[in-house]
Coordinates of C-alpha atoms in Angstrom, one line a residue:
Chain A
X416 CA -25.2 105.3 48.0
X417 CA -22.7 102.7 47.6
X418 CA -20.1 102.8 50.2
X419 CA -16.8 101.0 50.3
X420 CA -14.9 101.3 53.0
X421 CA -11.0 99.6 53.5
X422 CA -9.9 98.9 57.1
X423 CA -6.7 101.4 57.1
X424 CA -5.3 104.7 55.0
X425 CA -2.3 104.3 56.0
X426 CA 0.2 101.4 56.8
X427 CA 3.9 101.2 57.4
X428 CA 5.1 97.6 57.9
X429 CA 8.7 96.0 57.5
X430 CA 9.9 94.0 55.2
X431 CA 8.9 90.4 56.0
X432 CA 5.7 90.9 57.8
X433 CA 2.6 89.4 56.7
X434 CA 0.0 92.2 55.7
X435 CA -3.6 92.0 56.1
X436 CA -5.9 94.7 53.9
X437 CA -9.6 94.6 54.6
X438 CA -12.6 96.1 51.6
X439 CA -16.1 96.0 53.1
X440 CA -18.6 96.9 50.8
X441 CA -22.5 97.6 52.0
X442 CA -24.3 96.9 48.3
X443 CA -24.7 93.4 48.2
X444 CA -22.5 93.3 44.9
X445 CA -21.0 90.4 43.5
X446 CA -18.0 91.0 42.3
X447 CA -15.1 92.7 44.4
X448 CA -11.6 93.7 43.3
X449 CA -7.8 94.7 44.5
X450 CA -5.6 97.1 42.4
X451 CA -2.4 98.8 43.2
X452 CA -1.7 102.3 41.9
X453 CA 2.2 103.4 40.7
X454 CA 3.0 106.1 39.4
X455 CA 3.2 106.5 35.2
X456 CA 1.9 102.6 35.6
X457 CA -2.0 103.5 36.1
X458 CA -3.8 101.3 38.1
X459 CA -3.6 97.9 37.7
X460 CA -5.6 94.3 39.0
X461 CA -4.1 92.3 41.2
X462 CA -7.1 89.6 42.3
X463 CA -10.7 89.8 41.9
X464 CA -13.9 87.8 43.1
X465 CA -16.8 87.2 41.7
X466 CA -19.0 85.2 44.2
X467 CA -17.8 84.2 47.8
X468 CA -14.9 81.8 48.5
X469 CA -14.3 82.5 44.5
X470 CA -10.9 84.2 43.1
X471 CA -9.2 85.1 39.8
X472 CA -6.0 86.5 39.1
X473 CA -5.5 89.7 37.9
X474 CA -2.6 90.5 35.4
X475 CA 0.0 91.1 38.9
X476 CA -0.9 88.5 41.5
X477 CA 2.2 87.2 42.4
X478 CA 3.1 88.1 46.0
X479 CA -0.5 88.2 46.9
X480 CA -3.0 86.4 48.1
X481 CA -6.6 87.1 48.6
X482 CA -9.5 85.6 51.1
X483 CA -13.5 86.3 50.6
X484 CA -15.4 84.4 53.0
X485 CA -18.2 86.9 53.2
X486 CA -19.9 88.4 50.4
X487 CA -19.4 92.0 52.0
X488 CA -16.2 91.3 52.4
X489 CA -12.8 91.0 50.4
X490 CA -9.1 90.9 51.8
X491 CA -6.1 91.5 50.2
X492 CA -2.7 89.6 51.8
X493 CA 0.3 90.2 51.6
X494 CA 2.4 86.9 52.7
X495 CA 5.9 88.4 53.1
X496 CA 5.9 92.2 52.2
X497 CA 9.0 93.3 50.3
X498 CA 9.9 96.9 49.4
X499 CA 8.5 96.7 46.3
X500 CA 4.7 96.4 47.0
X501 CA 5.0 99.9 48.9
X502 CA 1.9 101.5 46.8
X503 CA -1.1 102.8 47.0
X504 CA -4.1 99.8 47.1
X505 CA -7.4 100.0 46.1
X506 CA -10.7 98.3 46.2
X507 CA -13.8 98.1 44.4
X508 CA -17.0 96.5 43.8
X509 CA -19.7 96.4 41.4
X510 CA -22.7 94.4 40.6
X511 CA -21.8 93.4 37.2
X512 CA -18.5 91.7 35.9
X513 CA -15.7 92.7 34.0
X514 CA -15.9 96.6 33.0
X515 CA -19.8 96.4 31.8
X516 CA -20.7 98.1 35.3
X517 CA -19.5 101.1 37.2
X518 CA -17.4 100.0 39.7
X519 CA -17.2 101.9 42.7
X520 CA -14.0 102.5 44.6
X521 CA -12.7 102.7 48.6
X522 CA -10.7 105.0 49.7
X523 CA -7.5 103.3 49.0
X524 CA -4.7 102.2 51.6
X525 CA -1.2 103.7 51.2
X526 CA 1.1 101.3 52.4
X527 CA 5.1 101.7 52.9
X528 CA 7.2 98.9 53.2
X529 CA 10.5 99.6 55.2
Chain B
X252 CA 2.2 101.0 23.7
X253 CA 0.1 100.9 26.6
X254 CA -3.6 99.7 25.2
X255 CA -5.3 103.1 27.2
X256 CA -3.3 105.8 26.1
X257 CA -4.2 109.7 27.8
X258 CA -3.0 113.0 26.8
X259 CA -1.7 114.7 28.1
X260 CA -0.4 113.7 31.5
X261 CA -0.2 116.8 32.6
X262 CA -2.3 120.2 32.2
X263 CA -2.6 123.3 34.2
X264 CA -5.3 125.9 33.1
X265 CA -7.2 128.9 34.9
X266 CA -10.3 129.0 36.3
X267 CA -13.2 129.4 33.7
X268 CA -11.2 128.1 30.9
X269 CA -12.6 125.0 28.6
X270 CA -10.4 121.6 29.2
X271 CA -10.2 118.5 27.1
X272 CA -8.7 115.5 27.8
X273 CA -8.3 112.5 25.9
X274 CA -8.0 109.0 25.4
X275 CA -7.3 106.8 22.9
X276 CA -7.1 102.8 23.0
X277 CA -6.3 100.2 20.8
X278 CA -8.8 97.3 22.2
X279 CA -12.0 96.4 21.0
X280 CA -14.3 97.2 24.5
X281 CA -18.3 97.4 25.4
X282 CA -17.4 100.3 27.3
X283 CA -15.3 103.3 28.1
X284 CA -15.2 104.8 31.9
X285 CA -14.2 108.1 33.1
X286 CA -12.9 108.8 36.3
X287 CA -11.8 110.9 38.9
X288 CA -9.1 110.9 41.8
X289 CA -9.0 113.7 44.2
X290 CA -6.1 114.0 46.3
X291 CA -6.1 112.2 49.3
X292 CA -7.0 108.6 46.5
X293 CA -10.4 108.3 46.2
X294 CA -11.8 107.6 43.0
X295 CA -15.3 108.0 41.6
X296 CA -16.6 107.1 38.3
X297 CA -17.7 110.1 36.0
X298 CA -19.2 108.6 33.3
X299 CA -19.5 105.1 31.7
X300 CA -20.5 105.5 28.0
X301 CA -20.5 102.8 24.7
X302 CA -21.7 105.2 22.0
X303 CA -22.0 108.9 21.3
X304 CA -22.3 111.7 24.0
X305 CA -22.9 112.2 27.9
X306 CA -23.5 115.2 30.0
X307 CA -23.5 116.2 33.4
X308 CA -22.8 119.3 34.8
X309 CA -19.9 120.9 33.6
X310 CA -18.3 117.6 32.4
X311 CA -19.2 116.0 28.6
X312 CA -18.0 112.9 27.9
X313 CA -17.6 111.7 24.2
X314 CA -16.8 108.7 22.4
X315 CA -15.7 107.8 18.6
X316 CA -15.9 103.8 18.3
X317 CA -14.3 104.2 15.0
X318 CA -11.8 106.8 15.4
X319 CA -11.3 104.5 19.1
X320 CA -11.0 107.4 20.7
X321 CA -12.4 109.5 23.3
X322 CA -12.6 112.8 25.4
X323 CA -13.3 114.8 28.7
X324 CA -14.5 118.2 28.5
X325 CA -14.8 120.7 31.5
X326 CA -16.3 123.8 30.3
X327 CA -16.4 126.9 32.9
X328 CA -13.2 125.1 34.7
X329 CA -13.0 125.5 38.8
X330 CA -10.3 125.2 41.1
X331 CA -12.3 122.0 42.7
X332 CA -11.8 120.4 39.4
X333 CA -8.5 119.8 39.9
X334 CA -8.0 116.3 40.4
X335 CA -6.6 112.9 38.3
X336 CA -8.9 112.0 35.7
X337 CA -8.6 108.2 34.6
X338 CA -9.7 106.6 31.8
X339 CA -10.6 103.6 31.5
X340 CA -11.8 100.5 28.9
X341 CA -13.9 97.7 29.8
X342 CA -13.7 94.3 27.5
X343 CA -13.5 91.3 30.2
X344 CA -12.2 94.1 32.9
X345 CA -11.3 97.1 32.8
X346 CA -7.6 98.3 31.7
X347 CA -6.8 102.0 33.1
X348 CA -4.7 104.4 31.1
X349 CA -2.3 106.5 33.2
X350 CA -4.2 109.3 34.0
X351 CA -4.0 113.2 33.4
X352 CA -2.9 115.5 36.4
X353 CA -5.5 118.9 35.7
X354 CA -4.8 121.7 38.1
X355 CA -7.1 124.8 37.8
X356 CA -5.6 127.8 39.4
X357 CA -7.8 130.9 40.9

């Protein structure tokens, strides 16, 4: 089974701080993704990465950045966390790109920003 | 108008009943996902389907390319269906409607 895992559940930080969210995935797949969940919004892409040291935007990227320096491995950052990126964040990977794979999810981080 | 657009957002039902859930969109795609989120935010993909009819379980998952439109069906509902079910339509990624919130009660 595929298994993606993301480094916390659960993260308070304070407004300012530099945020670091870790996806590991263990299926050799090519393409990894960020999206942040709201309520009524759905969820929506922030970054994704379709080989290593390769990124694209998603339709919100701004206040983000994002790192892959390992295939296995994709990091979402936050440079300067404000109040309004408290959300739920969630990765995922799959072998093909765009939507003509399943992707399979993590478990999501919910992060609060104080 | 969002392009993914689920109804409804919201439905409670009781244990055994039939559910549907649908999804409409207003994008051309290659393919049409279903998924669910469990409390707690884990999601896992249902189906993935481009034409005509899946089954698994319980759970039948339909699609009119025409009509654009699709639906979920639970038959013989359970309380450990309740969950977020997602739709979403892939054309060069995949746009997620808002979800629909089902709670089965006992």
């Amino acid at each position: 089974d595929v298994k993606v895992t993301q480094s916390s559940r659960y993260l308070v930080k304070r407004t300012g701080e530099k945020v670091f969210l870790e996806c590991v995935q263990d299926m050799d797949h090519e393409n990894m993704f960020w999206y942040r969940q709201d309520p009524g919004l759905g969820l929506r892409l922030i970054y994704f990465s379709y080989d290593v040291k390769m990124k694209e935007k998603g339709d919100i990227p701004e206040g983000y950045s994002v790192s892959r320096e390992k295939k296995e491995r994709f990091s979402l950052i936050l440079e300067s966390a404000s109040t309004n990126q408290t959300s739920m964040y969630l990765c995922a990977s799959s072998p093909l790109a765009g939507g003509r794979q399943t992707q399979y999810f993590g478990p999501g981080t919910r992060l609060l920003v104080l | 108008k969002n392009e993914v657009e689920q109804s409804p957002q919201n439905l409670t039902a009781q244990e055994g009943e039939f559910i549907t859930i649908n999804c409409s969109y207003s994008v051309g795609i290659s393919a049409l996902h279903w998924l669910q989120q469990h409390p707690g935010g884990g999601i896992v993909s249902l189906f993935m389907l481009s034409s005509g009819k899946k089954k698994h379980g319980r759970l039948i998952a339909t699609i009119n390319i025409q009509e654009k439109h699709s639906s979920l069906h639970i038959t013989a509902s359970h309380p450990r269906d309740s969950a977020v079910y997602i739709c979403a339509v892939s054309g060069s990624r995949l746009t997620f409607g808002e979800g629909t919130q089902l709670t089965v009660n006992p």
